[in-house]
């Protein structure tokens, strides 16, 4: 309903501008009256939301109060276009934020899994597993098929392909061999690699 009301208010704004263009000089009052109606219409969902959330102490409630003050202030001062655009832009920003949240959650989940997954180190004692935060510069990681690299490094032995989509968005794996640089968060999709850590932590 809120989106419909705001869309109607924006439509009224456009109509008022058309009327301003086609009206005879000195007869622009109709356009101004329509802009006032649009501003009052835009204020309705803003006030409704404020009354519904008032007193809950959330950041959303505080934002609602600021938007309401901005809209009412614009109406009182005769800035009807501003009174319509403020809630429209706030709603648009909110929608964009909501659309971005799943991607953010996915990235955080990937980071959580990355930090929780042990890494395999190869040294003079053989293979051993350590937590990602224990990996140090200069150590050699054994990257098996399906393993995620937990630190930046350089391939010192082996060849294969790594999936860098989590970093670059590129869906095709990149072939790597000795001397190639690889980065934390990438996944080994083929081959067996030894990677000397250049950046850890």
mmCIF file of N, CA and C in Angstrom, residues 43-93:
data_model
loop_
_atom_site.group_PDB
_atom_site.id
_atom_site.type_symbol
_atom_site.label_atom_id
_atom_site.label_comp_id
_atom_site.label_asym_id
_atom_site.label_seq_id
_atom_site.Cartn_x
_atom_site.Cartn_y
_atom_site.Cartn_z
ATOM 1 N N UNK A 43 2.709 12.169 2.670
ATOM 2 C CA UNK A 43 2.859 12.239 4.128
ATOM 3 C C UNK A 43 2.048 11.168 4.849
ATOM 4 N N UNK A 44 0.988 10.668 4.215
ATOM 5 C CA UNK A 44 0.099 9.698 4.880
ATOM 6 C C UNK A 44 0.833 8.423 5.300
ATOM 7 N N UNK A 45 1.517 7.695 4.374
ATOM 8 C CA UNK A 45 2.211 6.473 4.813
ATOM 9 C C UNK A 45 3.345 6.748 5.791
ATOM 10 N N UNK A 46 3.974 7.925 5.662
ATOM 11 C CA UNK A 46 5.059 8.289 6.577
ATOM 12 C C UNK A 46 4.521 8.438 7.994
ATOM 13 N N UNK A 47 3.412 9.159 8.134
ATOM 14 C CA UNK A 47 2.795 9.352 9.452
ATOM 15 C C UNK A 47 2.260 8.043 10.007
ATOM 16 N N UNK A 48 1.673 7.216 9.144
ATOM 17 C CA UNK A 48 1.139 5.916 9.578
ATOM 18 C C UNK A 48 2.244 5.039 10.145
ATOM 19 N N UNK A 49 3.371 4.987 9.440
ATOM 20 C CA UNK A 49 4.510 4.184 9.902
ATOM 21 C C UNK A 49 5.051 4.719 11.219
ATOM 22 N N UNK A 50 5.138 6.038 11.333
ATOM 23 C CA UNK A 50 5.637 6.652 12.567
ATOM 24 C C UNK A 50 4.742 6.293 13.748
ATOM 25 N N UNK A 51 3.440 6.404 13.578
ATOM 26 C CA UNK A 51 2.502 6.109 14.670
ATOM 27 C C UNK A 51 2.539 4.634 15.053
ATOM 28 N N UNK A 52 2.790 3.773 14.065
ATOM 29 C CA UNK A 52 2.842 2.340 14.337
ATOM 30 C C UNK A 52 4.104 1.962 15.115
ATOM 31 N N UNK A 53 5.204 2.655 14.841
ATOM 32 C CA UNK A 53 6.489 2.286 15.457
ATOM 33 C C UNK A 53 6.912 3.191 16.602
ATOM 34 N N UNK A 54 6.102 4.206 16.908
ATOM 35 C CA UNK A 54 6.505 5.176 17.920
ATOM 36 C C UNK A 54 6.696 4.498 19.275
ATOM 37 N N UNK A 55 7.772 4.880 19.944
ATOM 38 C CA UNK A 55 8.016 4.375 21.290
ATOM 39 C C UNK A 55 8.762 3.065 21.377
ATOM 40 N N UNK A 56 9.078 2.426 20.233
ATOM 41 C CA UNK A 56 9.781 1.143 20.342
ATOM 42 C C UNK A 56 11.292 1.314 20.485
ATOM 43 N N UNK A 57 11.791 2.546 20.300
ATOM 44 C CA UNK A 57 13.204 2.826 20.559
ATOM 45 C C UNK A 57 14.172 2.287 19.534
ATOM 46 N N UNK A 58 13.675 1.745 18.433
ATOM 47 C CA UNK A 58 14.570 1.175 17.423
ATOM 48 C C UNK A 58 15.130 2.273 16.528
ATOM 49 N N UNK A 59 16.171 1.912 15.773
ATOM 50 C CA UNK A 59 16.762 2.876 14.839
ATOM 51 C C UNK A 59 15.782 3.201 13.720
ATOM 52 N N UNK A 60 14.929 2.221 13.377
ATOM 53 C CA UNK A 60 13.916 2.463 12.344
ATOM 54 C C UNK A 60 12.938 3.531 12.795
ATOM 55 N N UNK A 61 12.551 3.464 14.073
ATOM 56 C CA UNK A 61 11.621 4.456 14.617
ATOM 57 C C UNK A 61 12.245 5.847 14.571
ATOM 58 N N UNK A 62 13.534 5.933 14.882
ATOM 59 C CA UNK A 62 14.241 7.215 14.838
ATOM 60 C C UNK A 62 14.281 7.753 13.413
ATOM 61 N N UNK A 63 14.527 6.852 12.452
ATOM 62 C CA UNK A 63 14.536 7.250 11.042
ATOM 63 C C UNK A 63 13.165 7.750 10.611
ATOM 64 N N UNK A 64 12.119 7.037 11.055
ATOM 65 C CA UNK A 64 10.745 7.459 10.733
ATOM 66 C C UNK A 64 10.470 8.868 11.243
ATOM 67 N N UNK A 65 10.963 9.165 12.439
ATOM 68 C CA UNK A 65 10.756 10.500 13.010
ATOM 69 C C UNK A 65 11.441 11.572 12.155
ATOM 70 N N UNK A 66 12.663 11.281 11.726
ATOM 71 C CA UNK A 66 13.399 12.244 10.900
ATOM 72 C C UNK A 66 12.715 12.467 9.555
ATOM 73 N N UNK A 67 12.257 11.366 8.943
ATOM 74 C CA UNK A 67 11.571 11.476 7.650
ATOM 75 C C UNK A 67 10.286 12.278 7.800
ATOM 76 N N UNK A 68 9.541 12.002 8.878
ATOM 77 C CA UNK A 68 8.287 12.733 9.125
ATOM 78 C C UNK A 68 8.543 14.222 9.288
ATOM 79 N N UNK A 69 9.566 14.570 10.077
ATOM 80 C CA UNK A 69 9.910 15.986 10.265
ATOM 81 C C UNK A 69 10.295 16.644 8.939
ATOM 82 N N UNK A 70 11.070 15.906 8.129
ATOM 83 C CA UNK A 70 11.500 16.453 6.837
ATOM 84 C C UNK A 70 10.302 16.693 5.921
ATOM 85 N N UNK A 71 9.382 15.722 5.891
ATOM 86 C CA UNK A 71 8.200 15.843 5.025
ATOM 87 C C UNK A 71 7.303 16.989 5.483
ATOM 88 N N UNK A 72 6.998 17.032 6.779
ATOM 89 C CA UNK A 72 6.125 18.089 7.304
ATOM 90 C C UNK A 72 6.768 19.467 7.142
ATOM 91 N N UNK A 73 8.075 19.537 7.396
ATOM 92 C CA UNK A 73 8.788 20.801 7.228
ATOM 93 C C UNK A 73 8.745 21.283 5.786
ATOM 94 N N UNK A 74 8.885 20.339 4.851
ATOM 95 C CA UNK A 74 8.841 20.700 3.432
ATOM 96 C C UNK A 74 7.456 21.198 3.032
ATOM 97 N N UNK A 75 6.410 20.549 3.572
ATOM 98 C CA UNK A 75 5.037 20.977 3.253
ATOM 99 C C UNK A 75 4.776 22.386 3.788
ATOM 100 N N UNK A 76 5.173 22.613 5.037
ATOM 101 C CA UNK A 76 4.944 23.925 5.662
ATOM 102 C C UNK A 76 5.667 25.036 4.900
ATOM 103 N N UNK A 77 6.867 24.733 4.416
ATOM 104 C CA UNK A 77 7.647 25.757 3.711
ATOM 105 C C UNK A 77 7.296 25.848 2.226
ATOM 106 N N UNK A 78 6.334 25.026 1.797
ATOM 107 C CA UNK A 78 5.904 25.089 0.398
ATOM 108 C C UNK A 78 6.766 24.308 -0.568
ATOM 109 N N UNK A 79 7.690 23.501 -0.048
ATOM 110 C CA UNK A 79 8.559 22.673 -0.900
ATOM 111 C C UNK A 79 7.886 21.317 -1.119
ATOM 112 N N UNK A 80 6.838 21.321 -1.940
ATOM 113 C CA UNK A 80 6.017 20.124 -2.097
ATOM 114 C C UNK A 80 6.752 18.989 -2.817
ATOM 115 N N UNK A 81 7.598 19.349 -3.748
ATOM 116 C CA UNK A 81 8.371 18.325 -4.466
ATOM 117 C C UNK A 81 9.291 17.586 -3.495
ATOM 118 N N UNK A 82 9.950 18.334 -2.631
ATOM 119 C CA UNK A 82 10.824 17.725 -1.617
ATOM 120 C C UNK A 82 10.031 16.817 -0.693
ATOM 121 N N UNK A 83 8.831 17.254 -0.325
ATOM 122 C CA UNK A 83 7.984 16.462 0.576
ATOM 123 C C UNK A 83 7.633 15.111 -0.030
ATOM 124 N N UNK A 84 7.537 15.048 -1.346
ATOM 125 C CA UNK A 84 7.244 13.775 -2.022
ATOM 126 C C UNK A 84 8.512 12.949 -2.188
ATOM 127 N N UNK A 85 9.595 13.604 -2.576
ATOM 128 C CA UNK A 85 10.820 12.867 -2.909
ATOM 129 C C UNK A 85 11.521 12.268 -1.696
ATOM 130 N N UNK A 86 11.428 12.910 -0.536
ATOM 131 C CA UNK A 86 12.117 12.381 0.656
ATOM 132 C C UNK A 86 11.660 10.960 0.988
ATOM 133 N N UNK A 87 10.348 10.693 1.173
ATOM 134 C CA UNK A 87 9.948 9.315 1.484
ATOM 135 C C UNK A 87 10.186 8.345 0.329
ATOM 136 N N UNK A 88 10.063 8.847 -0.912
ATOM 137 C CA UNK A 88 10.312 7.975 -2.068
ATOM 138 C C UNK A 88 11.763 7.504 -2.069
ATOM 139 N N UNK A 89 12.694 8.431 -1.878
ATOM 140 C CA UNK A 89 14.117 8.074 -1.872
ATOM 141 C C UNK A 89 14.477 7.197 -0.678
ATOM 142 N N UNK A 90 13.851 7.456 0.473
ATOM 143 C CA UNK A 90 14.104 6.627 1.657
ATOM 144 C C UNK A 90 13.629 5.197 1.423
ATOM 145 N N UNK A 91 12.451 5.047 0.814
ATOM 146 C CA UNK A 91 11.932 3.710 0.513
ATOM 147 C C UNK A 91 12.811 2.996 -0.506
ATOM 148 N N UNK A 92 13.276 3.738 -1.498
ATOM 149 C CA UNK A 92 14.153 3.157 -2.509
ATOM 150 C C UNK A 92 15.454 2.667 -1.878
ATOM 151 N N UNK A 93 16.024 3.470 -0.996
ATOM 152 C CA UNK A 93 17.258 3.077 -0.301
ATOM 153 C C UNK A 93 17.030 1.841 0.555
#
